Coordinates of C-alpha atoms and ligand atoms in Angstrom, one line a residue:
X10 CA 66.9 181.5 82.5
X11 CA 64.7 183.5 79.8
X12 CA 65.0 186.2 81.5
X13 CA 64.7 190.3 80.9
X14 CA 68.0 191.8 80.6
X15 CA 69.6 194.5 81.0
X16 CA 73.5 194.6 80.1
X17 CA 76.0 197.2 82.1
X18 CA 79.0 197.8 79.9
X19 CA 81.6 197.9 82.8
X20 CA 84.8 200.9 82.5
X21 CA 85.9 200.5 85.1
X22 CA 84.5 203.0 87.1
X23 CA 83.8 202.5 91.1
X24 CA 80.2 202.4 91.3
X25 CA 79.7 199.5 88.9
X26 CA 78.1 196.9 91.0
X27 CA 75.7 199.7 92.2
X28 CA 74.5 200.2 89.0
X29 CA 73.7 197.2 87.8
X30 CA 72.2 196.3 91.9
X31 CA 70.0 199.7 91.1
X32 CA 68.5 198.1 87.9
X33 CA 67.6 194.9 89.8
X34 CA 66.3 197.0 93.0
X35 CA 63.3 198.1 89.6
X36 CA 63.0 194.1 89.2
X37 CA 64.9 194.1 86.1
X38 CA 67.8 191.4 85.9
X39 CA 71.1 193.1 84.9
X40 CA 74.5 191.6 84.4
X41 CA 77.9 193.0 84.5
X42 CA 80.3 192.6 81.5
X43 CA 83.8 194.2 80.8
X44 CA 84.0 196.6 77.9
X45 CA 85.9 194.2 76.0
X46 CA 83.3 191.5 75.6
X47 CA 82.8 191.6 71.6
X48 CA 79.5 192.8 70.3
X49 CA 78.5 189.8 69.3
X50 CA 78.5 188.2 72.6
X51 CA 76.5 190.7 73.8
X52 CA 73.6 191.1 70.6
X53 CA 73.0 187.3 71.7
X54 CA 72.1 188.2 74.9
X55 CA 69.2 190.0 73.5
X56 CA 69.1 192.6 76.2
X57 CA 66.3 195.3 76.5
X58 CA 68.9 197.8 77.2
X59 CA 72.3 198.5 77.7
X60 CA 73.9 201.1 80.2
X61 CA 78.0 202.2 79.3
X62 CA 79.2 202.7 83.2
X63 CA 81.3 205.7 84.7
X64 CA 85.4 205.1 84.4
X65 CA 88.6 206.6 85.4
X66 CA 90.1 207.5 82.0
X67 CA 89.7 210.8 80.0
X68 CA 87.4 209.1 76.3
X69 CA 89.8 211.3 74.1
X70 CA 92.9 209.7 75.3
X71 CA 94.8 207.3 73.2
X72 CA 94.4 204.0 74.5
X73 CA 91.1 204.8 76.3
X74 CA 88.5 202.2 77.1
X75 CA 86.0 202.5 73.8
X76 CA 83.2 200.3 72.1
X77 CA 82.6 199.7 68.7
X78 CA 79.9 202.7 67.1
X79 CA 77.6 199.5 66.4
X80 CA 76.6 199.5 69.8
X81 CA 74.3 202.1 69.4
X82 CA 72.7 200.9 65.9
X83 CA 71.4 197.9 67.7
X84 CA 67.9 199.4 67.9
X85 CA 68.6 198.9 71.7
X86 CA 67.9 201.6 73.8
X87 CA 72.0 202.6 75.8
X88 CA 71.8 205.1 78.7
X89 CA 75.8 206.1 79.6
X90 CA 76.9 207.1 82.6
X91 CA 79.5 209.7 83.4
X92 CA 82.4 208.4 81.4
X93 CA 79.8 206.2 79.3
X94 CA 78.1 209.6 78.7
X95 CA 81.1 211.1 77.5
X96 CA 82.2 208.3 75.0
X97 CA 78.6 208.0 73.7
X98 CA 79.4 211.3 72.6
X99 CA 82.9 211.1 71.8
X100 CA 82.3 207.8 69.3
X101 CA 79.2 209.7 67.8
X102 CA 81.1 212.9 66.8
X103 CA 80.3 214.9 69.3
X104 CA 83.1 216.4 71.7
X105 CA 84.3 216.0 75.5
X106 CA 87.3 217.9 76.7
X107 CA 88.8 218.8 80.2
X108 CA 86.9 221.3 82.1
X109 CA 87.6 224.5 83.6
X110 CA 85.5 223.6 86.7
X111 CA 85.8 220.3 87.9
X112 CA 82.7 219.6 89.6
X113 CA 83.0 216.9 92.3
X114 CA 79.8 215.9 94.7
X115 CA 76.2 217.0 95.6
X116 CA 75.6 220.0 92.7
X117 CA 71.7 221.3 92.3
X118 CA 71.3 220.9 88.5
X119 CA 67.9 221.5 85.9
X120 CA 65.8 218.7 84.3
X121 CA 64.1 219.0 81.2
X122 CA 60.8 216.9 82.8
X123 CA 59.5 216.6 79.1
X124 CA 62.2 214.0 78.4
X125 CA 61.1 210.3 79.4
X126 CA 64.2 209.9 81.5
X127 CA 62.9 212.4 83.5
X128 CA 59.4 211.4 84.3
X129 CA 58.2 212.4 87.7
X130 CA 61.5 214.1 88.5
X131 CA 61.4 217.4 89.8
X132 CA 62.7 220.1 87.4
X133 CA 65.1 221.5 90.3
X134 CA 67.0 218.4 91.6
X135 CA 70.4 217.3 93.8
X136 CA 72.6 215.2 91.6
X137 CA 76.8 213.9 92.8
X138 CA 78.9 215.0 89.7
X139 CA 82.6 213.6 89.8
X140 CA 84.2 214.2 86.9
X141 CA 87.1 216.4 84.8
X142 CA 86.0 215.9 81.8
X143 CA 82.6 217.7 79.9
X144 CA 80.9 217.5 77.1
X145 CA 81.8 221.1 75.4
X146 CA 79.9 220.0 72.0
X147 CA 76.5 217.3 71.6
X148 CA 76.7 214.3 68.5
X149 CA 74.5 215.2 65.1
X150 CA 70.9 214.6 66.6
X151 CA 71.4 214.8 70.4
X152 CA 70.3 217.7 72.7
X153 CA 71.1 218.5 76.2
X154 CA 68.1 217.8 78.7
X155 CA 70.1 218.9 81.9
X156 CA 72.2 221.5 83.0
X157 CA 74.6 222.7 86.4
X158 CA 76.0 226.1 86.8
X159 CA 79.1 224.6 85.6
X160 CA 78.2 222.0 83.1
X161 CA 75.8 223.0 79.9
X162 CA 75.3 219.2 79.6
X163 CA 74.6 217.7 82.5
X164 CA 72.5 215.1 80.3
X165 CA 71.4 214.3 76.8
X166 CA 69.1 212.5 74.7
X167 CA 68.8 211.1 71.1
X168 CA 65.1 210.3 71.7
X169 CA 64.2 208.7 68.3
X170 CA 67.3 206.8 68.6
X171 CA 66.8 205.7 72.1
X172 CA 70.5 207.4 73.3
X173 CA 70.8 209.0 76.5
X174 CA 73.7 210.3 78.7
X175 CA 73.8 211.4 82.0
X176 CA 77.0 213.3 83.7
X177 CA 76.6 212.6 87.0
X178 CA 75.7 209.2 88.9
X179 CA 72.4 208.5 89.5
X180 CA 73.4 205.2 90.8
X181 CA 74.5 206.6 94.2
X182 CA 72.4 207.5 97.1
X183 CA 73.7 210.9 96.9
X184 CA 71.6 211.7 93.6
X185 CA 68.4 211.7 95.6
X186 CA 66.0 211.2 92.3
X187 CA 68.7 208.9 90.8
X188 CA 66.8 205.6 91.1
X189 CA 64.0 206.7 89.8
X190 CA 66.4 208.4 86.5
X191 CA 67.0 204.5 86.4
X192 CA 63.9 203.2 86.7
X193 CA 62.5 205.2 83.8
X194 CA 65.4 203.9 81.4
X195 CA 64.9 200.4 82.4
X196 CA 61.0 200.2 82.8
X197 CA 59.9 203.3 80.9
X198 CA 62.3 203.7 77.8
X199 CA 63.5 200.1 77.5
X200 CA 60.2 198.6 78.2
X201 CA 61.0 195.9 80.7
X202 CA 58.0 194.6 82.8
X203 CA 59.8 194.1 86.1
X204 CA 59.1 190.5 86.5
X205 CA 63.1 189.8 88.1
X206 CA 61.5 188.6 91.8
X207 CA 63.6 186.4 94.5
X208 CA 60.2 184.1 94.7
X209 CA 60.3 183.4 90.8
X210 CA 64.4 182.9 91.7
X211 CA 63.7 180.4 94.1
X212 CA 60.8 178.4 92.3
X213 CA 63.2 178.5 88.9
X214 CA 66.2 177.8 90.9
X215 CA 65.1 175.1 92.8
X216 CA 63.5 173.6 89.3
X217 CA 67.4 173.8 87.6
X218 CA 68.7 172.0 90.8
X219 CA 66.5 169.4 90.1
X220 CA 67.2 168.8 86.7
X221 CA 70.9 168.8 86.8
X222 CA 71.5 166.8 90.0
X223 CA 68.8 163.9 89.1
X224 CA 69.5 161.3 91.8
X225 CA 73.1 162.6 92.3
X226 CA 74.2 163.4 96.0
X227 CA 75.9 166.9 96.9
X228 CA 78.2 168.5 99.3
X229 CA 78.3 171.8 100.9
X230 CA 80.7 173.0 103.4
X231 CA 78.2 174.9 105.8
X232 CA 80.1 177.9 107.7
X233 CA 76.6 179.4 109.4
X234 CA 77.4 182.8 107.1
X235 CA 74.5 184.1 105.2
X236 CA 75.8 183.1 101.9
X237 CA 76.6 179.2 102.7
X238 CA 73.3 179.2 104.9
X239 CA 71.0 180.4 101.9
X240 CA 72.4 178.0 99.8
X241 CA 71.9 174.9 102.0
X242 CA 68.1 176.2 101.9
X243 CA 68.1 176.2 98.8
X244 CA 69.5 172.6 97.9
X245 CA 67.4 171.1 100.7
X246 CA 64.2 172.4 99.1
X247 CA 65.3 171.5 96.2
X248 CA 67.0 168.1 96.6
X249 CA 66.2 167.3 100.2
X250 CA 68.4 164.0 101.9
X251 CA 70.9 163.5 98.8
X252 CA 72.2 166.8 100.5
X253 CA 75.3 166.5 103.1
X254 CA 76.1 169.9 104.9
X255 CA 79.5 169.7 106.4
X256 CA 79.7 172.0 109.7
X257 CA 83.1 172.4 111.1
X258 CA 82.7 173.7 114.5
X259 CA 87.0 175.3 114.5
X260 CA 86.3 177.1 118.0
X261 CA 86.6 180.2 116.7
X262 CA 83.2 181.4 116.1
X263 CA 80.6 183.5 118.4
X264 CA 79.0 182.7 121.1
X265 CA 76.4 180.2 121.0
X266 CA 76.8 180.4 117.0
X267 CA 77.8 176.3 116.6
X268 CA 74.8 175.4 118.2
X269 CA 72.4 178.1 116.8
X270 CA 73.8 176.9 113.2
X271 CA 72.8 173.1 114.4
X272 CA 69.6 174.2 115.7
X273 CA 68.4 175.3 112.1
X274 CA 70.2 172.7 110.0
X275 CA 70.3 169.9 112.0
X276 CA 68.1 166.7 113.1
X277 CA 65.5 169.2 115.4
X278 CA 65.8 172.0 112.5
X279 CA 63.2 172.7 109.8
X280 CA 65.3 170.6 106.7
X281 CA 65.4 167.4 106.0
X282 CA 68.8 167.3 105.2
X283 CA 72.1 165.2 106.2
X284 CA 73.8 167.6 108.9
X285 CA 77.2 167.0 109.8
X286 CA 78.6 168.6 112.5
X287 CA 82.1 168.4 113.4
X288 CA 83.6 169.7 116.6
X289 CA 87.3 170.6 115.9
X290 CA 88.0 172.8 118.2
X291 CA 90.9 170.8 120.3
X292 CA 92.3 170.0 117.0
X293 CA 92.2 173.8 115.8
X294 CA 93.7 175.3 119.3
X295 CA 96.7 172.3 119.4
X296 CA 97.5 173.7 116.1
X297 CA 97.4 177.4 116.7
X298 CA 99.2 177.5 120.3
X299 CA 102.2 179.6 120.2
X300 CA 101.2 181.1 116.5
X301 CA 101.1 184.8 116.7
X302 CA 101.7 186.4 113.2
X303 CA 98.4 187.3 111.7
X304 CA 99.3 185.5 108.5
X305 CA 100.5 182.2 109.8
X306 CA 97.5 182.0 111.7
X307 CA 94.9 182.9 108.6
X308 CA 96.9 179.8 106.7
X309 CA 96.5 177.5 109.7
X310 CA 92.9 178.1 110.2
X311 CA 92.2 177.4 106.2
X312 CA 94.6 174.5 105.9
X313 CA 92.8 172.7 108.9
X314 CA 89.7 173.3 107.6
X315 CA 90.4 171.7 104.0
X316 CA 91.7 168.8 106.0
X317 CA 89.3 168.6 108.8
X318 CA 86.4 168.8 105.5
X319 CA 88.2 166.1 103.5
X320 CA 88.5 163.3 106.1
X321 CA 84.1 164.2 106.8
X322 CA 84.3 164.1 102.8
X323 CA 86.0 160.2 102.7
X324 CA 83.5 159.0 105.0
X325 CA 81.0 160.5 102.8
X326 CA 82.4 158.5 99.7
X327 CA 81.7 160.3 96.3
X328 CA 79.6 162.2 95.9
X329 CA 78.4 164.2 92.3
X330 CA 78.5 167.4 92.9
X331 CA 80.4 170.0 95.5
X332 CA 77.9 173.5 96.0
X333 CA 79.3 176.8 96.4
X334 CA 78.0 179.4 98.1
X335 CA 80.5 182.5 95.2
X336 CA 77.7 185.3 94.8
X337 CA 77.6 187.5 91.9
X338 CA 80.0 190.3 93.7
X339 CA 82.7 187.3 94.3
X340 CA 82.2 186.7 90.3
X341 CA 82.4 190.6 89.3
X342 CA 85.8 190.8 91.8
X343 CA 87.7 187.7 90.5
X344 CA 87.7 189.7 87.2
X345 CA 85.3 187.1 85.4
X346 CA 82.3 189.1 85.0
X347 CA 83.6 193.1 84.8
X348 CA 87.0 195.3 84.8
X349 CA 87.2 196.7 88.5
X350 CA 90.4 196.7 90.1
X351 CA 90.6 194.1 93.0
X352 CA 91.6 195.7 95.9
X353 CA 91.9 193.2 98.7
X354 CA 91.0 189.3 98.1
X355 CA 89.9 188.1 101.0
X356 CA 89.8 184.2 101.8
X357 CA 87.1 182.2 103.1
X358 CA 88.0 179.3 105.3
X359 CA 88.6 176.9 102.9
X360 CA 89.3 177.3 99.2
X361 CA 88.7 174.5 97.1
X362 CA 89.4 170.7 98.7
X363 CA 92.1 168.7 96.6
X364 CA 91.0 165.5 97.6
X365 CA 87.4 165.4 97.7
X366 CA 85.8 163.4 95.1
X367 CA 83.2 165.3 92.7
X368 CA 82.1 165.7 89.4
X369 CA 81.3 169.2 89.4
X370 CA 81.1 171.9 91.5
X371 CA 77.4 174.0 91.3
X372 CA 76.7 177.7 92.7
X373 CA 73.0 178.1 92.0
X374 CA 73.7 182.0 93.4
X375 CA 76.6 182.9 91.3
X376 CA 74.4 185.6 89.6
X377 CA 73.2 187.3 93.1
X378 CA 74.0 190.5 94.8
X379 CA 73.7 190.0 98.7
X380 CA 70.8 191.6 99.3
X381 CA 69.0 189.3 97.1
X382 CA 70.9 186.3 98.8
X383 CA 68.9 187.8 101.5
X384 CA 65.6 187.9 99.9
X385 CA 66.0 184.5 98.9
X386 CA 67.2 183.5 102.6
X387 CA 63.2 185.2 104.1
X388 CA 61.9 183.5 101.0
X389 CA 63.4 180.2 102.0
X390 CA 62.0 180.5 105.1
X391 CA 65.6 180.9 107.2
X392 CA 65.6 182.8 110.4
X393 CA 65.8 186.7 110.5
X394 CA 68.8 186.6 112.1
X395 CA 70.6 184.5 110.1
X396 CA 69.9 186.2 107.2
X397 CA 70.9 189.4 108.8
X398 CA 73.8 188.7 110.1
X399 CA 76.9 190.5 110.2
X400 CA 79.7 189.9 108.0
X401 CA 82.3 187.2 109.7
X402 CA 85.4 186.3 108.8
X403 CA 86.3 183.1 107.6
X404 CA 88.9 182.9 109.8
X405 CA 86.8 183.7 112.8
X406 CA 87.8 185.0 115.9
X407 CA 91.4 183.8 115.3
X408 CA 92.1 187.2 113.6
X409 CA 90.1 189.1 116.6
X410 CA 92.7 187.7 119.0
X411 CA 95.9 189.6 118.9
X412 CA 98.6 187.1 119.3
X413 CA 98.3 183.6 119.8
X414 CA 95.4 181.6 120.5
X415 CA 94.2 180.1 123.4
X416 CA 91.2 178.6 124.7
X417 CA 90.6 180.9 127.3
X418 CA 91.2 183.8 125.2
X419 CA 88.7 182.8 122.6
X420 CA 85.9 182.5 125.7
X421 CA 87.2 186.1 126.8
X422 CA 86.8 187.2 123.6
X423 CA 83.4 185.4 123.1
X424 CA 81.8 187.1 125.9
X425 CA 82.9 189.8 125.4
X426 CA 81.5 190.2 122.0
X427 CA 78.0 188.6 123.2
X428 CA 77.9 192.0 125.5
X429 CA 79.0 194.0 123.4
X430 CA 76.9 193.1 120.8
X431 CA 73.2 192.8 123.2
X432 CA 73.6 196.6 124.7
X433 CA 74.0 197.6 120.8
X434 CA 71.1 196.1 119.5
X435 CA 69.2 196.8 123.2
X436 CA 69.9 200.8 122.1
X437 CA 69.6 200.3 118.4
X438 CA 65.8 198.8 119.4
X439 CA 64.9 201.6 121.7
X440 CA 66.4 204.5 119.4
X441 CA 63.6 203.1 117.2
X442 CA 60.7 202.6 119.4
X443 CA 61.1 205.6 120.5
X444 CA 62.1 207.7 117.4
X445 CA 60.5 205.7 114.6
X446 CA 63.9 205.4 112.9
X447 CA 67.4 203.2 112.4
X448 CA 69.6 205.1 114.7
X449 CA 71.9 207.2 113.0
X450 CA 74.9 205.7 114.6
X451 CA 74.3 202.4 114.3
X452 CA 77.7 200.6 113.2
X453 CA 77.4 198.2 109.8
X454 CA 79.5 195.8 111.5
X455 CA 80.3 195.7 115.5
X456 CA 82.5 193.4 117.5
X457 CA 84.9 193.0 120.2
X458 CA 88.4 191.8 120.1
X459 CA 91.0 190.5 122.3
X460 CA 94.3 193.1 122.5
X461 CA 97.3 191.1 123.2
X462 CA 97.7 193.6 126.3
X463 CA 97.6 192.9 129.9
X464 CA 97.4 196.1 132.3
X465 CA 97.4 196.3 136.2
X466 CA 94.0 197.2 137.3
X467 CA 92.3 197.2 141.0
X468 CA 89.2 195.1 141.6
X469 CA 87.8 195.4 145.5
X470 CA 91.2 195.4 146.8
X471 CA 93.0 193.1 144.6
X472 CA 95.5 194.4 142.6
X473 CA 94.6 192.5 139.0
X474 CA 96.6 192.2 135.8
X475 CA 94.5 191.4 133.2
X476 CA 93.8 191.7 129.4
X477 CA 92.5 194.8 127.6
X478 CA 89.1 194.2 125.0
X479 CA 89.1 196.6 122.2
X480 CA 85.3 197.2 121.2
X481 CA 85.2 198.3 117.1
X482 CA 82.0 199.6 115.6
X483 CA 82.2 200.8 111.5
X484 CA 80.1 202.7 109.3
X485 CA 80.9 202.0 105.9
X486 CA 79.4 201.0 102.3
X487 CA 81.1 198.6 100.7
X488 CA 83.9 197.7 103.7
X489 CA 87.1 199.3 101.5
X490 CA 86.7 202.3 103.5
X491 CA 85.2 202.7 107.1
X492 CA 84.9 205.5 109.6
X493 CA 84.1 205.1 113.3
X494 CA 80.7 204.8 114.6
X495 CA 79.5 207.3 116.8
X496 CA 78.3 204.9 119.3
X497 CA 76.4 207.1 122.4
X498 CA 78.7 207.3 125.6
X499 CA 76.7 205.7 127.6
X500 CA 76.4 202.8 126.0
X501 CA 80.1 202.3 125.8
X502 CA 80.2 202.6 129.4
X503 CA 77.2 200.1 130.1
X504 CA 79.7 198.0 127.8
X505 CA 82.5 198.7 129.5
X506 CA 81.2 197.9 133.1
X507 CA 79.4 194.5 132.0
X508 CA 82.3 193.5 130.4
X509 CA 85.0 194.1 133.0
X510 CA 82.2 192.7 135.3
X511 CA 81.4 189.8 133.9
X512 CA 84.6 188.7 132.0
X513 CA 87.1 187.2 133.5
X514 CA 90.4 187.9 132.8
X515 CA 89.3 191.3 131.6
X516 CA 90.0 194.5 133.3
X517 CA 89.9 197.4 130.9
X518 CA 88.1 198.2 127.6
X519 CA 89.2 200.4 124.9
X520 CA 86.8 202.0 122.5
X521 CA 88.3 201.3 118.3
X522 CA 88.3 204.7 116.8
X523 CA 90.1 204.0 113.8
X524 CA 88.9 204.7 110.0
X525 CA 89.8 202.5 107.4
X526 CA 92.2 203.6 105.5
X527 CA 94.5 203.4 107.4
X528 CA 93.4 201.1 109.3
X529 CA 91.9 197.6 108.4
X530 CA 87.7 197.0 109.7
X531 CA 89.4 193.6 111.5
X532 CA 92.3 193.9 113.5
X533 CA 94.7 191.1 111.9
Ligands
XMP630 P1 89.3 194.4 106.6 O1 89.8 193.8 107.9 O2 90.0 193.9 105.5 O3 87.8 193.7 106.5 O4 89.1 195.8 106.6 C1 86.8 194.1 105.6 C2 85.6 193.2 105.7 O5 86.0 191.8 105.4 C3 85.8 191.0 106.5 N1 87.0 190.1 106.5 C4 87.0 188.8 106.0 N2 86.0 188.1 105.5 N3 87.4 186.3 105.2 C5 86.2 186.8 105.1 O6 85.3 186.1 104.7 C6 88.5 186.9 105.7 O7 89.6 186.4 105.8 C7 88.3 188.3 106.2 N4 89.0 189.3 106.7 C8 88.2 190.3 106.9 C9 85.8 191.9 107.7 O8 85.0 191.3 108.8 C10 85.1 193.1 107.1 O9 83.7 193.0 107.0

């Protein structure tokens, strides 16, 4: 792609990926890279600017992260952030040391609006400072263009040189003028045009699809999630029948969500495309009875998958090329792109198949955030709600059921959810008909699940024994951490009445009110 670019110097700080999604939200394209890619590597890039990221380290510390000085004799214009602020400084011979004050969240701080990376920014602004560390003297040629209470330098410029600095993050939401700090760098200072757009994605990617497959058939292993469903737009625009989509239908997903997935990809759907679907859910449950241990049962579900997908594979024969649906946060995470620590790896049903028979494997959105996968989804023409969906395990509602699997528990848990889930987005919709806004409690990610716990309850005048639903709602950001939502009362109890009502087996309902730490967003 001869595309604009921007380059983020990643060290290691936590906001990264937000940073370089910020640049692209001012249709710039923006890659990631670790502080140790050479200089070389990145002068062939030819980016239009480069932005030095926040990190955990102190810049005067041996053994810090650090760049070579050459980075900022490019003639390319380098905005650093936080820690990138600091060593900007640091490497140019100015100094940073610990601070008296350590400044940490929303602080009201002065602009100098004279200076182009403060364009249309108010002169008395919010900004979220987290650092220990300030710059107590500027480099030969720079001068301070912000200020706190606390912090003298707040930001900095070089303007002939193109150098700036900015303390605090202007890549979170909590910095309310932040994106448009961002915006001037990229579009004002660097001079990019903006012309990074999902539509010219689409048309370019679907051209490169083209040109590489030829005549060549592909595979794709089709879970329904956003990220696999995008993807199989994409390749059936681009290379129509000498697609295969491989469903596999484990028994462990939603309600009605096998046959909604059909309903778009297969004969009576809009693509013209080879649909498999493959109904393994006797197959899946024989396995799983008696399993309880959360990990056993994760293992289970992937192995069966990679099995169940290569005996569909043989049938299939060989075929050129296996798609991927990894998306640029996947790449950033494994390590490949910048230096963040990986928290948790989640897997995916599946992994790579052994024994399938391929050439090469292709991931035409390796280079997307999701939101663009998104984008590109509308663009494609895929449903709204598919493209909005929810995030879903790979491992499905296996690791929503406490315990071992059966089929009745699945459908217990399955209706469940499908209640669960309608008097949300019933509220949701009439919070904002009737207030003109997204409801401030409503969850990032909702479900119920299936405790292992059966409890004596009293229905007419039978005494029951049934199972107990736990209903989880989150509010998070990224899904490391996760708080609660504040779902109204009432519409727990509407919940809680359909579902004992409605669901067999079911007799009481517990409301999730766990964060995350400690706790996990799933329950196994
Ligand atoms: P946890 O339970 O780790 O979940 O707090 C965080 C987010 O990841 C989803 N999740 C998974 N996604 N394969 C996936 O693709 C998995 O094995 C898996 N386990 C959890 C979970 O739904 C939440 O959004």
């Amino acid at each position: 792609m001869n595309q604009e670019k921007v380059i983020v110097i990643d060290f290691g700080g936590q906001y990264n990926q937000l940073v370089a999604r910020r640049v692209r939200e001012c249709n710039v394209y923006c890659e990631i890279y670790s502080y140790r890619t050479p200089i070389e590597q990145i002068k062939a890039m030819n980016p239009k600017g480069i932005i030095l990221t926040g990190g955990p380290n102190s810049c005067y510390e041996e053994g810090a992260p650090s760049y070579t000085k050459e980075l900022f004799e490019l003639g390319v214009p380098v905005l650093g952030l936080c820690y990138g602020a600091q060593l900007m400084q640091h490497i140019l011979g100015g100094r940073v040391e610990r601070a008296d004050v350590q400044e940490y969240g929303k602080t009201p701080v002065t602009v100098n609006t004279a200076s182009p990376l403060f364009a249309q920014v108010p002169e008395e602004t919010i900004c979220w400072m987290s650092h220990f560390d300030y710059i107590s003297k500027l480099a030969p040629g720079f001068v301070s263009i912000a200020h706190t209470k606390d912090c003298p330098v707040a930001a900095a410029e070089y303007k002939e040189k193109k150098l700036f600095g900015i303390q605090f993050h202007p890549e979170v939401l909590h910095t309310p003028e932040g994106t448009s700090m961002l915006f001037n760098f990229v579009r004002g200072i660097c001079g990019c045009s903006g012309n990074w757009r999902m539509d010219s994605f689409v048309e370019t990617q679907i051209r490169e699809i083209r040109e590489k497959v030829g005549s060549g058939k592909v595979l794709l292993a089709l879970s329904g999630g956003v990220d696999s469903s995008v993807l199989a737009a994409l390749l059936a625009k681009a290379i129509g029948k000498q697609l295969t989509c491989v469903f596999v239908d484990h028994g462990l997903l939603r309600k009605n969500e096998g046959d909604e997935v059909e309903a778009i990809f297969g004969k009576k759907g809009n693509f013209d495309i080879n649909f498999v679907r493959v109904n393994a859910q006797d197959r899946y449950y024989i396995r799983l009875a008696g399993e309880a241990e959360p990990e056993r049962k994760r293992k289970i579900i992937g192995e069966e998958f990679i099995r169940v997908f290569e005996e569909e594979a043989k049938k299939i024969g060989k075929v050129d090329f296996l798609a991927q649906g990894t998306i640029y946060p996947d790449v950033v995470e494994s390590g490949l792109g910048g230096e963040s620590v990986v928290i948790k790896s989640h897997h995916n049903v599946g992994g790579l198949p052994e024994y399938v028979d391929f050439k090469e494997i292709i991931e035409p959105l390796r280079n997307l955030f999701k939101d663009e996968v998104r984008k590109a989804g509308l663009e494609l023409g895929l449903p709204e709600f598919l493209v909005f969906r929810q995030p879903f395990p790979g491992p499905g509602l296996g690791i929503r059921i406490i315990g071992d699997i059966t089929a009745e528990k699945v459908r217990m848990v399955q209706d469940s959810d499908y209640i669960y889930r309608q008097e949300i987005e019933r509220a949701a919709a009439e919070y904002k008909k009737e207030h003109g806004t997204t409801a401030p409690w409503m969850p990032d990610q909702y479900f119920a699940a299936l405790t292992n716990m059966r409890s004596v309850g009293v229905m007419g005048d039978e005494r029951t024994y049934d199972y107990a639903v736990a209903v989880r709602a989150v509010r998070t950001i990224d899904f490391m951490t996760a708080e609660a939502a504040d779902i109204p009362f009432e519409v727990l109890q509407t919940v809680m009445n359909r579902i004992i009502k409605e669901v067999r087996g079911v007799n009481r309902v517990f409301y999730d009110l766990t964060s995350k730490p400690p706790g996990t967003i799933e329950m196994e």
